[in-house]
Amino acid sequence: MTQLILGPMATLSHEAFRRLVEKFGGPDEYYTEMINAPTLMQKGPFEKYYLMNGPLPQKIVWQLTSKEGQSMAAAVELLAPLGGIGIDLNMGCSAPEIVHSGAGIAWMLKPKEETFKMVLGVKKAIEEKAPNFRLSAKVRLGAENFSEEGFYDFCQGLCDSGVQRIVLHPRTQREKLSRPPRRYFAERLAQRLKEKGVQVIYNGNVKDAESAKAALSDCPSCKGLMLSRAAVQKPWIFASLRKSLCAQNNSELSDCHSELADCHSELAGRHSELVSESESEPESGEAKIDLMQTGLDYINLLQEYQPKEFFKSRMQRFFSYYCDNFTFGHYIKMKMLNAADPKSAEETFRSYFDQEPNDRWKDLA
């Protein structure tokens, strides 16, 4: 069965958001938002929020970033007692401030010897402090002048240094999301690394059942799909994709039955909760998503699992995507971005559905 994974997103892939996603039937793995290893080791006042491992510690992948390797290796000992699947090295972030600091995709642009030495250092720390952890790396294709063989050689070097899984976003450093990702690089990389037992995960423009099926068709050798922004707009997307993919692959239906039953059971339970909160649900045989309650749930989870200093940025980031579900998305998005505190955010959000009650309910899709 194809793995479905929530990608790392700054200000979004925190515990409050993970708990919201898990309510609908979450992914197989949750990557944390990138953790700055030097700041983590200095034990700043907010670092404890980056170390939260709920709702399911066994699904967590800790993503680290730094301009140098020593702090990332040292962070392994701090993360080991928290459990999880393993450590992921951020080599794909192309935000200018991250690249200029020497982190993110800068690791693909440095002399290879320096990068592989860093990976070896983290791998050694894992073997000593967290032997059950997997080591992975999230990468892009490289700079604009990258060569295909150079890219494959770089990935081979990562594997020779101890990386056991590569997540590929097949765009270059400066290519924007408007350009279609080059999926064939993920498929070719997966074929090359298969003999070594190294898994490749495809990441890029997977936002619904149609795009997921297209990605799997183009990348049949990849172990799974990573989704990021689409899960913010539709926190129920993993349940929806699981249902669609299981239905499509008749040969895998026997393996999917129990997982799909669990998914339906969880959604049914959630559905019952939502019905008790409102009498306005339209009648239908299909499971419905209460978009109002989902947004309110996020606001409440933020208050429980994030510091008050983070509320506004985390709230704004979530609703900038989530409001795309609505008829007058731009209007409510601007209203939510201007909300000063949790109370005003909740009142603003509720008032939208007083004006647009038909926007409240959505089919699971």
Coordinates of C-alpha atoms in Angstrom, one line a residue:
M1 CA 0.0 0.0 0.0
T2 CA 1.3 3.5 -0.9
Q3 CA 2.4 5.5 2.1
L4 CA 0.8 8.9 2.6
I5 CA 3.0 11.4 4.4
L6 CA 2.4 14.9 5.8
G7 CA 5.3 17.1 4.8
P8 CA 7.3 19.6 6.9
M9 CA 5.9 23.1 6.7
A10 CA 7.2 26.1 8.7
T11 CA 4.6 27.4 11.2
L12 CA 2.2 24.6 10.2
S13 CA 3.5 21.1 10.9
H14 CA 3.2 21.5 14.7
E15 CA 1.2 19.4 17.1
A16 CA -2.0 21.4 17.0
F17 CA -2.2 20.9 13.2
R18 CA -1.3 17.2 13.5
R19 CA -4.1 16.6 16.0
L20 CA -6.5 18.3 13.6
V21 CA -5.5 16.1 10.7
E22 CA -5.5 12.9 12.8
K23 CA -9.1 13.5 13.8
F24 CA -10.1 12.6 10.2
G25 CA -7.7 9.7 9.8
G26 CA -4.2 10.9 9.4
P27 CA -1.2 10.0 7.3
D28 CA 1.3 7.2 7.8
E29 CA 4.0 9.6 8.9
Y30 CA 4.1 13.2 10.2
Y31 CA 7.2 15.3 9.4
T32 CA 7.7 18.1 11.9
E33 CA 8.3 21.6 10.8
M34 CA 12.0 22.1 10.4
I35 CA 13.8 22.4 13.7
N36 CA 16.9 24.7 13.8
A37 CA 19.4 22.4 15.5
P38 CA 21.7 25.2 17.0
T39 CA 18.7 27.0 18.5
L40 CA 17.4 23.7 19.8
M41 CA 20.7 22.9 21.5
Q42 CA 20.6 26.3 23.2
K43 CA 17.3 25.4 24.7
G44 CA 15.5 28.6 24.0
P45 CA 12.1 29.4 25.6
F46 CA 10.0 28.1 22.7
E47 CA 12.0 25.1 21.7
K48 CA 9.9 22.7 23.8
Y49 CA 7.0 23.4 21.3
Y50 CA 9.1 22.0 18.5
L51 CA 9.7 18.8 20.5
M52 CA 6.1 18.0 21.1
N53 CA 5.5 14.5 19.6
G54 CA 1.7 14.1 19.7
P55 CA -0.8 12.9 18.8
L56 CA 1.0 9.7 17.8
P57 CA 4.8 9.6 18.6
Q58 CA 5.3 6.5 16.5
K59 CA 4.4 8.5 13.4
I60 CA 6.8 11.4 13.9
V61 CA 9.8 12.2 11.7
W62 CA 12.0 15.0 13.2
Q63 CA 13.3 17.3 10.5
L64 CA 16.5 19.1 11.3
T65 CA 18.1 22.1 9.7
S66 CA 21.5 23.9 10.3
K67 CA 24.3 25.5 8.4
E68 CA 26.7 23.0 10.0
G69 CA 26.7 19.3 10.9
Q70 CA 27.8 19.3 14.5
S71 CA 24.6 20.7 16.0
M72 CA 22.4 18.3 13.9
A73 CA 24.4 15.3 15.2
A74 CA 24.1 16.6 18.7
A75 CA 20.4 17.0 18.4
V76 CA 19.9 13.3 17.9
E77 CA 20.6 12.6 21.5
L78 CA 18.0 15.1 22.5
L79 CA 15.4 13.7 20.2
A80 CA 16.0 10.0 20.8
P81 CA 14.0 9.8 24.1
L82 CA 11.0 11.3 22.3
G83 CA 10.5 8.4 20.0
G84 CA 9.5 8.5 16.4
I85 CA 10.5 7.1 13.1
G86 CA 13.7 9.0 12.7
I87 CA 15.6 12.0 11.6
D88 CA 15.2 13.9 8.3
L89 CA 17.8 16.3 7.0
N90 CA 16.4 19.4 5.3
M91 CA 18.3 19.8 2.0
G92 CA 15.4 21.2 0.0
C93 CA 14.3 24.5 1.5
S94 CA 15.0 27.2 -1.0
A95 CA 13.8 30.2 1.1
P96 CA 16.5 32.9 0.5
E97 CA 17.1 33.5 4.2
I98 CA 17.6 29.7 4.8
V99 CA 19.9 29.3 1.8
H100 CA 22.0 32.4 2.6
S101 CA 22.5 31.0 6.1
G102 CA 24.1 27.8 4.7
A103 CA 21.1 25.5 5.4
G104 CA 18.4 23.9 3.3
I105 CA 19.3 23.4 -0.3
A106 CA 22.7 25.0 0.4
W107 CA 23.8 21.5 1.4
M108 CA 23.3 20.4 -2.2
L109 CA 25.4 23.3 -3.4
K110 CA 28.3 22.9 -1.0
P111 CA 31.4 20.7 -1.8
K112 CA 30.1 17.2 -1.7
E113 CA 32.7 16.1 0.8
E114 CA 31.4 18.7 3.3
T115 CA 27.8 17.5 2.8
F116 CA 28.6 13.8 3.1
K117 CA 30.7 14.4 6.2
M118 CA 27.7 16.1 7.8
V119 CA 25.5 13.1 6.9
L120 CA 28.1 10.6 8.2
G121 CA 28.2 12.6 11.5
V122 CA 24.4 12.4 11.9
K123 CA 24.4 8.7 11.0
K124 CA 27.0 8.0 13.6
A125 CA 25.0 9.8 16.3
I126 CA 21.9 7.8 15.3
E127 CA 23.8 4.5 15.6
E128 CA 25.1 5.5 19.0
K129 CA 22.1 7.3 20.5
A130 CA 19.0 6.2 18.6
P131 CA 19.7 2.9 16.7
N132 CA 16.1 2.4 15.8
F133 CA 15.9 5.8 14.0
R134 CA 15.8 6.0 10.2
L135 CA 17.9 8.6 8.5
S136 CA 16.3 10.4 5.5
A137 CA 16.9 13.5 3.5
K138 CA 14.5 15.8 1.7
V139 CA 16.0 17.2 -1.5
R140 CA 15.3 19.1 -4.7
L141 CA 17.0 18.7 -8.0
G142 CA 19.7 21.3 -7.2
A143 CA 20.6 24.6 -8.6
E144 CA 19.4 25.8 -12.1
N145 CA 22.6 24.5 -13.7
F146 CA 22.3 21.0 -12.3
S147 CA 23.0 17.9 -14.4
E148 CA 21.0 14.7 -14.3
E149 CA 23.9 12.5 -13.6
G150 CA 25.3 15.0 -11.1
F151 CA 21.9 14.8 -9.2
Y152 CA 21.9 11.0 -9.2
D153 CA 25.5 10.9 -8.1
F154 CA 24.7 13.3 -5.2
C155 CA 21.8 11.1 -4.1
Q156 CA 24.1 8.0 -4.3
G157 CA 26.6 9.8 -2.1
L158 CA 23.8 10.5 0.4
C159 CA 23.0 6.8 0.5
D160 CA 26.6 5.7 0.8
S161 CA 26.8 8.1 3.8
G162 CA 23.9 6.4 5.6
V163 CA 20.6 7.9 4.2
Q164 CA 17.9 5.3 4.0
R165 CA 15.1 7.3 2.4
I166 CA 15.0 10.3 0.0
V167 CA 12.1 12.6 -0.4
L168 CA 12.3 14.3 -3.7
H169 CA 10.6 17.5 -4.7
P170 CA 11.6 17.5 -8.4
R171 CA 12.1 21.2 -8.9
T172 CA 15.3 23.3 -8.9
Q173 CA 16.2 25.9 -6.3
R174 CA 14.4 28.7 -8.0
E175 CA 11.6 27.0 -9.8
K176 CA 8.2 28.1 -8.5
L177 CA 5.2 26.0 -7.7
S178 CA 3.5 27.2 -10.9
R179 CA 6.0 25.0 -12.9
P180 CA 5.0 21.3 -13.1
P181 CA 7.3 19.1 -11.1
R182 CA 9.5 16.7 -13.2
R183 CA 8.2 13.4 -11.8
Y184 CA 10.4 11.2 -14.0
F185 CA 13.4 12.2 -11.8
A186 CA 11.6 10.6 -8.8
E187 CA 10.9 7.4 -10.8
R188 CA 14.4 7.1 -12.2
L189 CA 15.9 7.8 -8.8
A190 CA 13.7 5.1 -7.2
Q191 CA 14.7 2.6 -9.8
R192 CA 18.4 3.3 -9.3
L193 CA 18.3 3.0 -5.5
K194 CA 15.9 0.0 -5.3
E195 CA 18.8 -2.5 -5.2
K196 CA 20.3 -0.7 -2.2
G197 CA 17.1 -0.9 -0.3
V198 CA 16.7 2.9 -0.3
Q199 CA 13.2 4.2 -0.6
V200 CA 12.1 7.3 -2.6
I201 CA 9.1 9.4 -1.7
Y202 CA 7.6 11.7 -4.3
N203 CA 6.6 15.2 -3.2
G204 CA 5.0 17.9 -5.4
N205 CA 1.5 19.1 -6.6
V206 CA -0.4 16.2 -5.0
K207 CA -3.6 17.9 -4.0
D208 CA -6.5 15.4 -4.7
A209 CA -7.3 11.9 -5.9
E210 CA -6.7 12.8 -9.5
S211 CA -3.2 14.2 -9.0
A212 CA -2.3 11.4 -6.5
K213 CA -3.2 8.8 -9.1
A214 CA -1.3 10.6 -11.8
A215 CA 1.8 10.8 -9.6
L216 CA 1.6 7.1 -8.7
S217 CA 1.2 6.3 -12.4
D218 CA 4.3 8.3 -13.3
C219 CA 6.3 7.1 -10.3
P220 CA 5.3 3.4 -9.7
S221 CA 8.7 2.6 -8.1
C222 CA 8.3 5.3 -5.4
K223 CA 7.3 4.1 -1.9
G224 CA 4.8 6.9 -1.2
L225 CA 3.5 10.4 -1.6
M226 CA 4.2 13.4 0.5
L227 CA 1.5 16.2 0.8
S228 CA 1.9 19.5 2.4
R229 CA -0.2 22.6 1.5
A230 CA -3.2 20.5 0.2
A231 CA -3.5 19.0 3.7
V232 CA -3.8 22.5 5.2
Q233 CA -6.7 23.3 2.9
K234 CA -8.2 19.9 3.4
P235 CA -7.1 18.3 6.7
W236 CA -9.3 15.3 5.8
I237 CA -7.4 14.6 2.6
F238 CA -5.5 11.5 3.8
A239 CA -8.8 9.8 4.6
S240 CA -10.1 10.8 1.2
L241 CA -7.1 9.6 -0.7
R242 CA -7.0 6.3 1.1
K243 CA -10.5 5.7 0.1
S244 CA -9.9 6.6 -3.5
L245 CA -6.6 4.7 -3.8
C246 CA -8.0 1.6 -2.2
A247 CA -11.0 1.6 -4.5
Q248 CA -8.8 2.0 -7.6
N249 CA -6.3 -0.8 -6.8
N250 CA -8.5 -3.9 -6.8
S251 CA -5.5 -6.1 -6.3
E252 CA -4.9 -4.4 -3.0
L253 CA -8.4 -4.3 -1.8
S254 CA -8.0 -7.2 0.7
D255 CA -5.2 -5.3 2.3
C256 CA -7.2 -2.1 2.3
H257 CA -10.4 -3.4 3.8
S258 CA -9.3 -3.1 7.5
E259 CA -7.7 0.2 7.0
L260 CA -10.6 1.6 5.1
A261 CA -13.0 0.3 7.8
D262 CA -11.0 2.0 10.5
C263 CA -11.1 5.2 8.5
H264 CA -14.8 5.0 8.0
S265 CA -15.3 4.2 11.7
E266 CA -13.3 7.2 12.7
L267 CA -15.1 9.5 10.3
A268 CA -18.4 8.1 11.5
G269 CA -17.5 9.0 15.1
R270 CA -16.4 12.4 14.1
H271 CA -19.6 12.8 12.0
S272 CA -21.7 12.0 15.0
E273 CA -19.9 14.6 17.1
L274 CA -20.5 17.2 14.4
V275 CA -24.2 16.3 14.1
S276 CA -24.7 16.9 17.8
E277 CA -23.2 20.4 17.4
S278 CA -25.5 21.4 14.6
E279 CA -28.9 20.7 13.1
S280 CA -28.1 22.2 9.8
E281 CA -26.4 19.2 8.2
P282 CA -27.8 18.4 4.8
E283 CA -29.1 14.9 4.4
S284 CA -26.8 12.6 2.5
G285 CA -25.5 9.0 2.5
E286 CA -22.0 10.3 2.3
A287 CA -19.8 11.5 5.2
K288 CA -19.8 15.2 5.4
I289 CA -17.1 17.5 6.7
D290 CA -18.2 20.4 9.0
L291 CA -15.9 23.2 7.7
M292 CA -17.0 25.6 10.4
Q293 CA -16.3 23.2 13.2
T294 CA -13.0 22.1 11.7
G295 CA -11.8 25.7 11.6
L296 CA -12.9 26.3 15.2
D297 CA -11.2 23.1 16.3
Y298 CA -7.9 24.4 14.9
I299 CA -8.3 27.7 16.8
N300 CA -8.9 25.7 20.0
L301 CA -6.0 23.3 19.4
L302 CA -3.6 26.2 18.8
Q303 CA -4.5 27.6 22.2
E304 CA -3.8 24.2 23.8
Y305 CA -0.6 23.2 22.0
Q306 CA 1.1 26.4 21.0
P307 CA 2.3 29.4 23.0
K308 CA 0.3 32.6 22.8
E309 CA 3.2 34.3 21.1
F310 CA 2.8 31.9 18.2
F311 CA -1.0 32.2 17.8
K312 CA -1.3 34.9 15.2
S313 CA 1.3 33.6 12.8
R314 CA 0.1 30.0 13.1
M315 CA -3.6 31.1 12.7
Q316 CA -2.9 33.3 9.7
R317 CA -0.8 30.6 8.0
F318 CA -3.5 28.0 8.4
F319 CA -6.5 30.1 7.3
S320 CA -4.6 31.5 4.3
Y321 CA -5.0 28.0 2.8
Y322 CA -8.1 26.7 4.5
C323 CA -10.3 29.6 3.4
D324 CA -9.9 28.5 -0.2
N325 CA -12.7 26.0 0.5
F326 CA -15.3 28.8 0.6
T327 CA -17.4 30.7 -1.9
F328 CA -16.1 34.0 -0.7
G329 CA -12.7 32.7 0.3
H330 CA -10.8 35.9 -0.2
Y331 CA -13.2 37.9 2.0
I332 CA -13.1 35.5 5.0
K333 CA -9.3 35.0 4.5
M334 CA -8.7 38.7 4.9
K335 CA -11.0 38.9 7.9
M336 CA -9.2 36.0 9.6
L337 CA -5.7 37.4 8.8
N338 CA -6.7 40.5 10.7
A339 CA -8.1 38.7 13.8
A340 CA -6.0 39.9 16.7
D341 CA -6.7 37.0 19.2
P342 CA -8.4 33.6 19.5
K343 CA -11.7 35.1 20.6
S344 CA -12.0 37.5 17.7
A345 CA -10.9 34.8 15.3
E346 CA -13.6 32.5 16.5
E347 CA -16.3 35.2 16.3
T348 CA -15.2 36.2 12.9
F349 CA -15.2 32.7 11.6
R350 CA -18.6 31.8 13.0
S351 CA -20.1 35.0 11.6
Y352 CA -19.1 34.0 8.0
F353 CA -21.4 30.9 8.2
D354 CA -24.3 33.0 9.5
Q355 CA -24.0 34.8 6.1
E356 CA -23.1 31.8 4.0
P357 CA -24.7 28.7 5.7
N358 CA -24.3 26.6 2.5
D359 CA -20.6 26.8 2.8
R360 CA -20.5 24.9 6.0
W361 CA -20.8 21.3 4.9
K362 CA -18.6 19.5 2.4
D363 CA -18.5 15.9 1.1
L364 CA -15.4 13.8 2.0
A365 CA -13.5 14.2 -1.3

